[in-house]
Amino acid sequence: MPTARMTIDPHFTVGPIRRNLFGGFVEHLGRHVYDGIYEPGHETADAEGFRQDVIELVRELGVATIRYPGGNFVSGFKWEDSVGPREERPRRLDLAWHSTETNEVGMHEFRSWLDKVGSDLMLAVNLGTRGTAEALDLLEYANFPGGTALSDRRIANGEKDPFDVKIWCLGNEMDGPWQIGHRSADDYGKIASQTAKAMRQLDPRVELVACGSSSAHMPTFGEWERVVLHHTYDDVDYISCHAYYEAKDGDIGSFLASAVDMDGFIDTVVKTADHVGAVRGSSKKIDISFDEWNVWYQRRFHDEERMTGIENWPVAPRLLEDHYSVVDAVVFGNLMISLLKHADRVTTASLAQLVNVIAPIMTEPGGPAWRQTTFFPFSITSRLARGEALELKLDAPTYETAEYGEVPLVDAVATRDPETGEAAVFLVNRSQSEQLELSIDVAGLGDVTVRETHTISDDDIHAKNTLDDRERVAPKANASARISDGTLTVTLPAVSWTALSLG
Ligand code: AHR
């Protein structure tokens, strides 16, 4: 059995873990909102039509801030359509997903749903078909206490208190040719800077996110960030990163190393941002909002699914409904390890997405809701990763991948809450054939014991939870974990993700 060694020392911290790292994303896309979180006829629906079984699962998942309402959807969105009396709200064509948006669920309903699931709102403004003026209107509607036309309209629509939205995204994926209103970095940087300055004049408390690249594999990657930040450095707090991973052509070895790519993506954006700061002689640091990340089988998603002809604009079609396997959950858990390893600069993140659409939670209309395999690494990490992320010393064997060259078989991060002394370790074994024994020097953590152990692995790495077999995959306790003389030993099965909590 291969072995690996690691040392955890609470003196070596990466940075504080902010709750916003465990954010989510709800887009008006497919069956996410309609027939997902909202299904008035469902047996669990509350008075507002929200499924309570879904609310329970979102609460269990432990999601901090939720980005809304898109995604690509936001680049054609008129926020005014989504407020006011429901019967007066217009039905609109959503060009991004070739669907009909009924606006039955709008800003106020979503805000109410957020209270039920215990999450905060993060809004994106439309910089595709719209601009600074409409962004200001929305900010006034949402955050201004009252006594002006738009804030009074919010009050008349039933919400006396301001929404107090703290984090705002300045558009979505404006580097992508598929985006409505796609621009060059120079053009986007100018409009983003102008909009950010105006928004801060209205509400100086807001935190603003400039669009970074929609993937590290965009031809403009790097230069896009440099130019956009050149325009917006003094006006924004974050630059965004988006990344989706999938097993390409059955290459599981490379897929299991996806977090290596995510690590490199983050490091490059941090260096680019710091370069712009250095050139400007600025002491300000720009953080990363990793506001779209997940496993997504994009190659399985064909445009014909969406482009259904001029006469056919369905309401809530089944789009992007990936069904996740054990290996997907292992990669997903590893992406969370990557985010935690960069907690000093990645200070907010949004899992894309939450329900039905590339989601940890699935629903069937008139039927049950259930947890996908990816639900578990998210809920467990969100619950156990507290305090500070720690820098580790890790000595592990390596293996060769087609996409990323030689990579370690093990990836890991540890966290510790300095107030309670409680710690957690998150681990993956990327080997497809062998279990691995890991020894961790935990002497620096004091006299700790193993409290909880959770491992996701299976003889069938392609096993999934489906409508017919909703509990096929779940984390199991890992009985091998024990501490003796300041050393924690644990056996990690092949293709596995593990979380240990120590206290
Ligand atoms: O999450 C699905 C889509 O992926 C989003 O709408 C878009 O921002 C990204 O390309």
Short mmCIF file of C-alpha atoms and ligand atoms in Angstrom, two decimals:
data_model
loop_
_atom_site.label_atom_id
_atom_site.label_comp_id
_atom_site.label_asym_id
_atom_site.label_seq_id
_atom_site.Cartn_x
_atom_site.Cartn_y
_atom_site.Cartn_z
CA MET A 1 0.00 0.00 0.00
CA PRO A 2 1.46 3.43 -0.89
CA THR A 3 2.02 5.77 2.03
CA ALA A 4 2.08 9.52 2.49
CA ARG A 5 3.03 11.85 5.34
CA MET A 6 1.76 15.20 6.40
CA THR A 7 2.29 17.72 9.22
CA ILE A 8 -0.35 20.06 10.62
CA ASP A 9 1.00 23.02 12.56
CA PRO A 10 -1.52 25.60 13.80
CA HIS A 11 1.17 28.31 13.66
CA PHE A 12 1.21 28.24 9.87
CA THR A 13 -2.06 29.75 8.76
CA VAL A 14 -3.23 30.57 5.23
CA GLY A 15 -6.01 32.90 6.34
CA PRO A 16 -9.41 33.13 7.99
CA ILE A 17 -12.24 31.06 6.48
CA ARG A 18 -15.10 33.36 5.63
CA ARG A 19 -18.59 31.85 5.52
CA ASN A 20 -19.06 33.31 2.04
CA LEU A 21 -16.67 30.66 0.75
CA PHE A 22 -19.62 28.27 1.06
CA GLY A 23 -21.96 30.23 -1.18
CA GLY A 24 -24.34 29.01 -3.87
CA PHE A 25 -25.92 30.25 -7.06
CA VAL A 26 -29.54 30.25 -8.26
CA GLU A 27 -30.11 31.17 -11.90
CA HIS A 28 -33.42 31.40 -13.73
CA LEU A 29 -32.43 28.44 -15.88
CA GLY A 30 -34.23 25.20 -16.71
CA ARG A 31 -35.99 23.69 -13.66
CA HIS A 32 -33.96 25.54 -11.09
CA VAL A 33 -36.59 28.02 -9.89
CA TYR A 34 -39.81 26.67 -11.46
CA ASP A 35 -40.32 22.97 -10.61
CA GLY A 36 -37.19 23.22 -8.46
CA ILE A 37 -37.38 25.50 -5.45
CA TYR A 38 -40.91 26.64 -6.43
CA GLU A 39 -43.76 24.24 -7.16
CA PRO A 40 -47.08 25.55 -5.77
CA GLY A 41 -48.96 22.31 -6.38
CA HIS A 42 -46.43 20.13 -4.58
CA GLU A 43 -47.51 18.37 -1.39
CA THR A 44 -44.70 20.04 0.60
CA ALA A 45 -45.30 23.54 -0.85
CA ASP A 46 -45.72 26.31 1.71
CA ALA A 47 -48.17 29.22 1.39
CA GLU A 48 -45.81 30.96 -1.03
CA GLY A 49 -45.43 27.89 -3.25
CA PHE A 50 -41.90 26.98 -2.14
CA ARG A 51 -41.12 23.30 -1.66
CA GLN A 52 -40.29 22.73 1.99
CA ASP A 53 -38.45 19.50 1.28
CA VAL A 54 -36.04 21.55 -0.88
CA ILE A 55 -35.79 24.26 1.79
CA GLU A 56 -34.78 21.58 4.33
CA LEU A 57 -32.08 20.22 2.01
CA VAL A 58 -30.67 23.69 1.24
CA ARG A 59 -30.49 24.39 4.98
CA GLU A 60 -28.72 21.07 5.53
CA LEU A 61 -26.28 21.90 2.74
CA GLY A 62 -25.17 25.00 4.67
CA VAL A 63 -25.09 27.69 2.01
CA ALA A 64 -23.97 31.23 2.91
CA THR A 65 -24.48 33.85 0.19
CA ILE A 66 -26.53 32.95 -2.90
CA ARG A 67 -25.76 34.64 -6.22
CA TYR A 68 -28.88 35.58 -8.22
CA PRO A 69 -30.51 35.75 -10.84
CA GLY A 70 -27.77 34.63 -13.31
CA GLY A 71 -25.48 33.66 -14.99
CA ASN A 72 -26.05 34.17 -18.65
CA PHE A 73 -29.71 34.92 -17.82
CA VAL A 74 -28.81 38.24 -16.17
CA SER A 75 -27.45 39.72 -19.40
CA GLY A 76 -30.98 40.04 -20.81
CA PHE A 77 -32.83 40.51 -17.50
CA LYS A 78 -35.05 43.49 -16.71
CA TRP A 79 -35.33 43.53 -12.92
CA GLU A 80 -38.47 45.71 -13.06
CA ASP A 81 -40.34 42.78 -14.68
CA SER A 82 -39.83 40.70 -11.55
CA VAL A 83 -41.42 43.04 -8.98
CA GLY A 84 -44.94 44.34 -8.38
CA PRO A 85 -48.28 42.53 -8.59
CA ARG A 86 -47.76 39.08 -10.07
CA GLU A 87 -50.68 39.26 -12.43
CA GLU A 88 -49.15 42.34 -14.05
CA ARG A 89 -45.69 40.88 -14.55
CA PRO A 90 -44.78 40.29 -18.19
CA ARG A 91 -43.77 36.96 -19.69
CA ARG A 92 -40.41 37.46 -21.40
CA LEU A 93 -38.16 35.61 -23.79
CA ASP A 94 -34.94 34.50 -22.11
CA LEU A 95 -32.41 34.47 -24.94
CA ALA A 96 -29.64 32.90 -22.86
CA TRP A 97 -31.47 29.60 -22.37
CA HIS A 98 -34.11 29.96 -25.08
CA SER A 99 -36.94 29.73 -22.55
CA THR A 100 -39.96 31.73 -21.41
CA GLU A 101 -39.53 33.57 -18.13
CA THR A 102 -42.90 34.01 -16.44
CA ASN A 103 -41.55 36.25 -13.65
CA GLU A 104 -43.83 34.41 -11.23
CA VAL A 105 -40.86 34.24 -8.89
CA GLY A 106 -39.09 37.59 -8.69
CA MET A 107 -36.94 39.63 -6.41
CA HIS A 108 -39.33 39.72 -3.42
CA GLU A 109 -40.27 36.04 -3.59
CA PHE A 110 -36.61 35.04 -3.86
CA ARG A 111 -35.72 37.26 -0.94
CA SER A 112 -38.41 35.56 1.12
CA TRP A 113 -37.08 32.11 0.10
CA LEU A 114 -33.59 33.16 1.24
CA ASP A 115 -34.95 33.90 4.72
CA LYS A 116 -36.39 30.39 4.79
CA VAL A 117 -33.10 28.71 3.80
CA GLY A 118 -30.99 31.05 5.97
CA SER A 119 -28.80 32.52 3.21
CA ASP A 120 -27.84 36.04 2.10
CA LEU A 121 -28.51 37.62 -1.28
CA MET A 122 -25.71 38.43 -3.75
CA LEU A 123 -27.05 40.23 -6.82
CA ALA A 124 -25.72 40.49 -10.36
CA VAL A 125 -26.56 43.53 -12.49
CA ASN A 126 -27.20 43.37 -16.21
CA LEU A 127 -24.27 44.88 -18.12
CA GLY A 128 -25.25 43.00 -21.27
CA THR A 129 -28.36 44.73 -22.66
CA ARG A 130 -28.32 47.43 -19.96
CA GLY A 131 -25.87 49.71 -18.16
CA THR A 132 -25.04 52.05 -15.29
CA ALA A 133 -28.47 53.72 -15.04
CA GLU A 134 -30.37 50.45 -14.58
CA ALA A 135 -27.79 49.15 -12.10
CA LEU A 136 -28.30 52.30 -10.04
CA ASP A 137 -32.07 51.90 -10.22
CA LEU A 138 -31.83 48.36 -8.89
CA LEU A 139 -29.44 49.41 -6.11
CA GLU A 140 -31.80 52.21 -5.06
CA TYR A 141 -34.76 49.81 -5.12
CA ALA A 142 -32.92 47.21 -3.07
CA ASN A 143 -30.81 49.16 -0.59
CA PHE A 144 -32.25 52.65 -0.10
CA PRO A 145 -34.38 52.92 3.07
CA GLY A 146 -37.28 54.97 1.63
CA GLY A 147 -38.56 58.35 0.53
CA THR A 148 -37.48 58.10 -3.12
CA ALA A 149 -39.40 56.84 -6.13
CA LEU A 150 -37.72 53.43 -6.32
CA SER A 151 -37.32 52.73 -2.62
CA ASP A 152 -40.98 53.68 -2.10
CA ARG A 153 -41.88 51.28 -4.90
CA ARG A 154 -40.17 48.49 -2.98
CA ILE A 155 -42.12 49.46 0.14
CA ALA A 156 -45.37 49.57 -1.87
CA ASN A 157 -44.48 46.08 -3.14
CA GLY A 158 -44.46 44.81 0.43
CA GLU A 159 -40.87 45.14 1.69
CA LYS A 160 -40.53 47.97 4.21
CA ASP A 161 -36.93 47.20 5.12
CA PRO A 162 -34.20 47.50 2.51
CA PHE A 163 -32.82 44.24 1.11
CA ASP A 164 -29.34 45.47 2.13
CA VAL A 165 -27.55 43.51 -0.54
CA LYS A 166 -23.84 43.63 0.21
CA ILE A 167 -22.09 41.90 -2.70
CA TRP A 168 -22.87 42.87 -6.31
CA CYS A 169 -21.52 41.34 -9.53
CA LEU A 170 -20.90 43.80 -12.37
CA GLY A 171 -22.36 41.66 -15.14
CA ASN A 172 -21.59 38.03 -15.95
CA GLU A 173 -18.86 36.40 -18.06
CA MET A 174 -18.47 39.46 -20.26
CA ASP A 175 -15.37 37.86 -21.86
CA GLY A 176 -17.52 35.10 -23.40
CA PRO A 177 -18.67 35.47 -27.04
CA TRP A 178 -21.90 33.65 -26.02
CA GLN A 179 -22.78 36.43 -23.57
CA ILE A 180 -25.39 38.96 -24.66
CA GLY A 181 -23.47 42.24 -24.81
CA HIS A 182 -20.06 40.52 -24.82
CA ARG A 183 -17.31 43.17 -24.90
CA SER A 184 -13.57 43.55 -25.18
CA ALA A 185 -11.66 43.77 -21.88
CA ASP A 186 -11.08 47.46 -22.52
CA ASP A 187 -14.77 48.22 -23.15
CA TYR A 188 -15.93 46.09 -20.24
CA GLY A 189 -13.31 47.60 -17.89
CA LYS A 190 -14.60 51.10 -18.69
CA ILE A 191 -18.29 50.34 -18.16
CA ALA A 192 -17.53 48.29 -15.03
CA SER A 193 -15.48 51.12 -13.55
CA GLN A 194 -18.12 53.71 -14.38
CA THR A 195 -20.91 51.55 -12.91
CA ALA A 196 -18.90 50.71 -9.80
CA LYS A 197 -18.10 54.36 -9.08
CA ALA A 198 -21.75 55.33 -9.45
CA MET A 199 -22.96 52.43 -7.28
CA ARG A 200 -20.55 53.41 -4.53
CA GLN A 201 -21.76 57.00 -4.72
CA LEU A 202 -25.23 55.69 -3.96
CA ASP A 203 -24.21 53.10 -1.35
CA PRO A 204 -20.58 53.18 -0.18
CA ARG A 205 -21.05 49.92 1.76
CA VAL A 206 -21.42 47.68 -1.29
CA GLU A 207 -18.72 45.17 -2.25
CA LEU A 208 -18.26 44.89 -6.02
CA VAL A 209 -17.10 42.05 -8.23
CA ALA A 210 -15.60 42.70 -11.67
CA CYS A 211 -15.96 39.89 -14.21
CA GLY A 212 -12.78 37.87 -14.63
CA SER A 213 -12.43 35.11 -17.22
CA SER A 214 -15.17 32.54 -17.68
CA SER A 215 -12.44 29.89 -17.58
CA ALA A 216 -8.67 29.70 -17.39
CA HIS A 217 -8.82 28.23 -20.90
CA MET A 218 -10.28 31.31 -22.59
CA PRO A 219 -7.91 32.71 -25.25
CA THR A 220 -8.01 36.09 -23.47
CA PHE A 221 -7.27 34.65 -20.00
CA GLY A 222 -4.69 36.70 -18.06
CA GLU A 223 -4.76 39.67 -20.38
CA TRP A 224 -8.49 40.05 -19.69
CA GLU A 225 -7.85 40.28 -15.93
CA ARG A 226 -4.94 42.70 -16.41
CA VAL A 227 -6.91 45.11 -18.60
CA VAL A 228 -10.15 44.92 -16.60
CA LEU A 229 -8.29 45.55 -13.32
CA HIS A 230 -6.29 48.35 -14.92
CA HIS A 231 -9.64 50.15 -15.32
CA THR A 232 -11.37 49.02 -12.13
CA TYR A 233 -8.63 48.48 -9.51
CA ASP A 234 -9.72 51.35 -7.24
CA ASP A 235 -13.44 50.70 -7.76
CA VAL A 236 -13.93 46.99 -7.04
CA ASP A 237 -13.16 44.52 -4.26
CA TYR A 238 -13.10 41.26 -6.21
CA ILE A 239 -12.32 39.79 -9.60
CA SER A 240 -14.35 36.70 -10.46
CA CYS A 241 -13.18 33.22 -11.49
CA HIS A 242 -15.40 30.56 -13.10
CA ALA A 243 -14.36 26.92 -13.62
CA TYR A 244 -16.19 23.73 -14.55
CA TYR A 245 -14.58 20.30 -14.80
CA GLU A 246 -15.57 17.01 -16.46
CA ALA A 247 -13.99 13.68 -17.34
CA LYS A 248 -13.02 14.11 -20.97
CA ASP A 249 -12.92 11.03 -23.21
CA GLY A 250 -12.95 8.78 -20.15
CA ASP A 251 -9.66 10.22 -18.81
CA ILE A 252 -10.41 9.73 -15.09
CA GLY A 253 -6.76 10.28 -14.07
CA SER A 254 -6.74 13.84 -15.36
CA PHE A 255 -10.27 14.46 -14.11
CA LEU A 256 -9.22 13.46 -10.58
CA ALA A 257 -6.49 16.10 -10.79
CA SER A 258 -8.91 18.93 -11.69
CA ALA A 259 -8.04 20.77 -8.48
CA VAL A 260 -4.46 21.11 -9.74
CA ASP A 261 -5.90 23.22 -12.54
CA MET A 262 -8.03 25.20 -10.08
CA ASP A 263 -4.96 25.86 -7.87
CA GLY A 264 -3.06 27.18 -10.90
CA PHE A 265 -6.02 29.28 -12.03
CA ILE A 266 -6.29 30.98 -8.62
CA ASP A 267 -2.52 31.53 -8.32
CA THR A 268 -2.37 33.12 -11.78
CA VAL A 269 -5.28 35.49 -11.12
CA VAL A 270 -3.77 36.49 -7.75
CA LYS A 271 -0.41 37.21 -9.45
CA THR A 272 -2.09 39.21 -12.22
CA ALA A 273 -4.11 41.26 -9.74
CA ASP A 274 -1.02 41.91 -7.61
CA HIS A 275 0.92 42.92 -10.72
CA VAL A 276 -1.71 45.55 -11.57
CA GLY A 277 -1.58 46.72 -7.95
CA ALA A 278 2.23 46.93 -8.06
CA VAL A 279 2.22 48.95 -11.28
CA ARG A 280 -0.22 51.39 -9.67
CA GLY A 281 1.82 51.55 -6.46
CA SER A 282 -1.33 50.50 -4.59
CA SER A 283 -1.34 48.76 -1.21
CA LYS A 284 -4.91 47.55 -1.86
CA LYS A 285 -5.39 43.82 -2.54
CA ILE A 286 -8.08 42.54 -4.89
CA ASP A 287 -9.67 39.29 -3.68
CA ILE A 288 -11.19 36.52 -5.78
CA SER A 289 -14.90 35.80 -5.96
CA PHE A 290 -14.94 32.22 -7.31
CA ASP A 291 -18.57 32.67 -8.15
CA GLU A 292 -19.10 29.68 -10.46
CA TRP A 293 -17.43 26.34 -9.84
CA ASN A 294 -18.53 22.73 -10.16
CA VAL A 295 -18.29 19.49 -12.09
CA TRP A 296 -20.33 20.01 -15.28
CA TYR A 297 -20.51 17.60 -18.22
CA GLN A 298 -20.64 20.43 -20.74
CA ARG A 299 -19.76 18.08 -23.58
CA ARG A 300 -23.06 16.28 -22.99
CA PHE A 301 -24.97 19.54 -23.26
CA HIS A 302 -25.86 20.19 -26.87
CA ASP A 303 -27.17 23.49 -28.10
CA GLU A 304 -30.10 21.70 -29.80
CA GLU A 305 -31.45 21.01 -26.30
CA ARG A 306 -31.85 24.73 -25.90
CA MET A 307 -32.30 26.22 -29.36
CA THR A 308 -35.77 24.89 -29.99
CA GLY A 309 -36.82 27.24 -32.84
CA ILE A 310 -38.56 30.61 -32.98
CA GLU A 311 -41.98 29.17 -32.11
CA ASN A 312 -40.89 27.09 -29.13
CA TRP A 313 -39.79 28.83 -25.90
CA PRO A 314 -40.56 26.36 -23.11
CA VAL A 315 -41.14 27.28 -19.47
CA ALA A 316 -38.68 25.50 -17.18
CA PRO A 317 -37.36 22.85 -19.60
CA ARG A 318 -35.01 20.13 -18.34
CA LEU A 319 -31.60 21.70 -18.98
CA LEU A 320 -28.12 20.95 -17.61
CA GLU A 321 -29.45 18.17 -15.37
CA ASP A 322 -26.23 16.32 -14.65
CA HIS A 323 -26.42 13.22 -12.46
CA TYR A 324 -23.32 12.99 -10.32
CA SER A 325 -21.30 9.90 -9.50
CA VAL A 326 -18.86 8.93 -6.75
CA VAL A 327 -15.86 10.07 -8.79
CA ASP A 328 -17.62 13.40 -9.45
CA ALA A 329 -18.08 13.84 -5.69
CA VAL A 330 -14.38 13.12 -5.08
CA VAL A 331 -13.34 15.75 -7.64
CA PHE A 332 -15.95 18.15 -6.23
CA GLY A 333 -14.61 17.67 -2.68
CA ASN A 334 -11.11 18.30 -4.03
CA LEU A 335 -12.27 21.59 -5.60
CA MET A 336 -13.45 22.64 -2.13
CA ILE A 337 -10.00 21.74 -0.78
CA SER A 338 -8.49 24.04 -3.41
CA LEU A 339 -10.79 26.92 -2.37
CA LEU A 340 -9.83 26.43 1.29
CA LYS A 341 -6.12 26.28 0.45
CA HIS A 342 -6.52 29.77 -1.01
CA ALA A 343 -8.74 31.18 1.75
CA ASP A 344 -6.46 34.20 2.09
CA ARG A 345 -7.45 35.48 -1.38
CA VAL A 346 -10.56 33.52 -2.37
CA THR A 347 -12.90 35.14 0.11
CA THR A 348 -16.25 34.45 -1.52
CA ALA A 349 -17.35 31.57 -3.76
CA SER A 350 -20.56 30.22 -5.25
CA LEU A 351 -21.24 26.62 -6.12
CA ALA A 352 -22.97 26.64 -9.51
CA GLN A 353 -25.74 25.71 -9.06
CA LEU A 354 -28.14 24.50 -6.30
CA VAL A 355 -31.26 22.67 -7.51
CA ASN A 356 -31.74 20.50 -10.65
CA VAL A 357 -29.32 22.52 -12.80
CA ILE A 358 -25.81 21.03 -12.33
CA ALA A 359 -26.91 20.75 -8.74
CA PRO A 360 -26.34 18.91 -5.46
CA ILE A 361 -30.14 18.72 -4.99
CA MET A 362 -32.56 17.11 -7.47
CA THR A 363 -36.34 17.21 -7.53
CA GLU A 364 -39.09 15.49 -9.44
CA PRO A 365 -42.28 17.48 -10.12
CA GLY A 366 -44.96 16.05 -7.82
CA GLY A 367 -42.29 13.70 -6.47
CA PRO A 368 -39.38 13.61 -4.06
CA ALA A 369 -36.24 15.72 -3.64
CA TRP A 370 -32.91 14.01 -3.05
CA ARG A 371 -29.19 14.53 -2.44
CA GLN A 372 -26.76 13.98 -5.29
CA THR A 373 -23.31 12.58 -4.44
CA THR A 374 -21.85 16.11 -4.53
CA PHE A 375 -24.21 17.20 -1.75
CA PHE A 376 -22.09 15.45 0.86
CA PRO A 377 -18.64 17.03 0.42
CA PHE A 378 -20.32 20.46 0.38
CA SER A 379 -22.47 19.97 3.48
CA ILE A 380 -19.69 18.34 5.48
CA THR A 381 -17.00 20.88 4.51
CA SER A 382 -19.36 23.80 5.13
CA ARG A 383 -20.12 22.44 8.61
CA LEU A 384 -16.64 21.38 9.70
CA ALA A 385 -14.28 23.95 8.10
CA ARG A 386 -14.18 26.71 10.71
CA GLY A 387 -11.69 29.32 11.87
CA GLU A 388 -8.54 29.39 9.78
CA ALA A 389 -7.16 27.36 6.90
CA LEU A 390 -3.73 25.91 7.73
CA GLU A 391 -0.73 25.48 5.50
CA LEU A 392 0.34 21.83 5.36
CA LYS A 393 3.56 20.01 4.67
CA LEU A 394 2.59 17.03 2.52
CA ASP A 395 4.87 14.30 1.18
CA ALA A 396 2.91 12.01 -1.18
CA PRO A 397 3.67 9.75 -4.16
CA THR A 398 2.79 11.11 -7.59
CA TYR A 399 1.18 9.85 -10.81
CA GLU A 400 1.22 10.97 -14.42
CA THR A 401 -1.79 12.63 -16.04
CA ALA A 402 -2.36 13.45 -19.71
CA GLU A 403 -3.63 16.97 -18.94
CA TYR A 404 -1.58 18.16 -16.00
CA GLY A 405 1.64 16.07 -16.06
CA GLU A 406 2.88 14.63 -12.77
CA VAL A 407 0.55 15.35 -9.84
CA PRO A 408 0.39 14.18 -6.19
CA LEU A 409 -1.83 11.19 -5.39
CA VAL A 410 -3.08 12.98 -2.30
CA ASP A 411 -4.45 16.46 -1.82
CA ALA A 412 -5.35 17.91 1.56
CA VAL A 413 -6.17 20.93 3.63
CA ALA A 414 -6.65 21.40 7.36
CA THR A 415 -8.64 23.99 9.27
CA ARG A 416 -8.64 25.01 12.91
CA ASP A 417 -10.85 27.23 14.99
CA PRO A 418 -8.46 29.12 17.31
CA GLU A 419 -11.30 29.83 19.73
CA THR A 420 -12.38 26.24 20.34
CA GLY A 421 -9.21 24.39 19.28
CA GLU A 422 -11.35 22.17 17.04
CA ALA A 423 -9.73 21.15 13.79
CA ALA A 424 -10.72 19.35 10.58
CA VAL A 425 -8.78 17.67 7.79
CA PHE A 426 -10.09 17.19 4.24
CA LEU A 427 -8.35 14.63 2.04
CA VAL A 428 -8.53 12.97 -1.36
CA ASN A 429 -6.80 9.86 -2.68
CA ARG A 430 -6.62 10.17 -6.47
CA SER A 431 -5.30 6.65 -7.05
CA GLN A 432 -7.68 4.58 -9.17
CA SER A 433 -6.24 1.26 -8.04
CA GLU A 434 -4.81 1.46 -4.54
CA GLN A 435 -5.79 2.53 -1.09
CA LEU A 436 -3.22 4.69 0.64
CA GLU A 437 -2.06 5.00 4.23
CA LEU A 438 -1.58 8.54 5.44
CA SER A 439 0.29 9.50 8.63
CA ILE A 440 -0.41 12.99 9.93
CA ASP A 441 1.70 14.65 12.61
CA VAL A 442 -0.96 16.34 14.74
CA ALA A 443 1.19 16.90 17.84
CA GLY A 444 0.98 20.67 17.29
CA LEU A 445 -2.82 20.52 17.74
CA GLY A 446 -2.40 19.38 21.37
CA ASP A 447 -4.27 16.51 22.94
CA VAL A 448 -6.92 15.95 20.27
CA THR A 449 -9.09 12.93 19.51
CA VAL A 450 -10.92 11.92 16.32
CA ARG A 451 -14.54 13.02 16.58
CA GLU A 452 -16.12 12.46 13.19
CA THR A 453 -14.98 10.57 10.11
CA HIS A 454 -16.67 10.63 6.69
CA THR A 455 -15.40 8.90 3.56
CA ILE A 456 -16.97 8.85 0.10
CA SER A 457 -15.81 5.89 -2.00
CA ASP A 458 -17.41 2.93 -3.73
CA ASP A 459 -16.46 -0.23 -5.61
CA ASP A 460 -18.35 1.36 -8.49
CA ILE A 461 -16.94 4.86 -8.90
CA HIS A 462 -19.75 5.63 -11.36
CA ALA A 463 -22.52 4.87 -8.83
CA LYS A 464 -25.10 7.68 -8.51
CA ASN A 465 -28.20 8.61 -6.52
CA THR A 466 -31.19 8.56 -8.86
CA LEU A 467 -34.95 9.02 -8.61
CA ASP A 468 -35.32 5.24 -8.32
CA ASP A 469 -32.39 4.73 -5.96
CA ARG A 470 -32.04 7.96 -4.02
CA GLU A 471 -29.72 6.72 -1.27
CA ARG A 472 -27.38 4.50 -3.27
CA VAL A 473 -24.34 6.68 -2.36
CA ALA A 474 -23.67 8.28 1.03
CA PRO A 475 -20.54 8.98 3.09
CA LYS A 476 -19.49 6.24 5.52
CA ALA A 477 -17.52 6.40 8.75
CA ASN A 478 -13.81 5.63 8.31
CA ALA A 479 -12.93 3.23 11.14
CA SER A 480 -9.23 3.23 10.24
CA ALA A 481 -8.65 6.75 11.63
CA ARG A 482 -6.83 6.73 15.00
CA ILE A 483 -4.40 8.91 16.92
CA SER A 484 -1.44 7.58 18.84
CA ASP A 485 1.55 9.54 20.20
CA GLY A 486 0.63 12.66 18.27
CA THR A 487 0.28 10.83 14.95
CA LEU A 488 -3.03 10.38 13.19
CA THR A 489 -3.13 7.46 10.76
CA VAL A 490 -5.93 6.92 8.27
CA THR A 491 -6.44 4.65 5.28
CA LEU A 492 -7.85 6.39 2.22
CA PRO A 493 -9.62 4.05 -0.25
CA ALA A 494 -8.88 4.38 -3.98
CA VAL A 495 -10.79 7.31 -5.54
CA SER A 496 -12.01 8.73 -2.25
CA TRP A 497 -12.76 11.94 -0.39
CA THR A 498 -12.48 12.01 3.40
CA ALA A 499 -13.22 14.52 6.15
CA LEU A 500 -12.00 14.08 9.73
CA SER A 501 -12.91 16.32 12.60
CA LEU A 502 -10.62 16.53 15.61
CA GLY A 503 -11.32 18.06 18.99
O1 AHR B 1 -23.92 27.83 -14.65
C1 AHR B 1 -24.33 27.72 -15.97
C2 AHR B 1 -23.78 28.84 -16.85
O2 AHR B 1 -22.38 28.71 -16.91
C3 AHR B 1 -23.99 30.25 -16.36
O3 AHR B 1 -25.21 30.79 -16.75
C4 AHR B 1 -22.88 31.00 -17.03
O4 AHR B 1 -22.46 32.12 -16.29
C5 AHR B 1 -21.78 29.95 -17.20
O5 AHR B 1 -21.27 29.94 -18.47
#
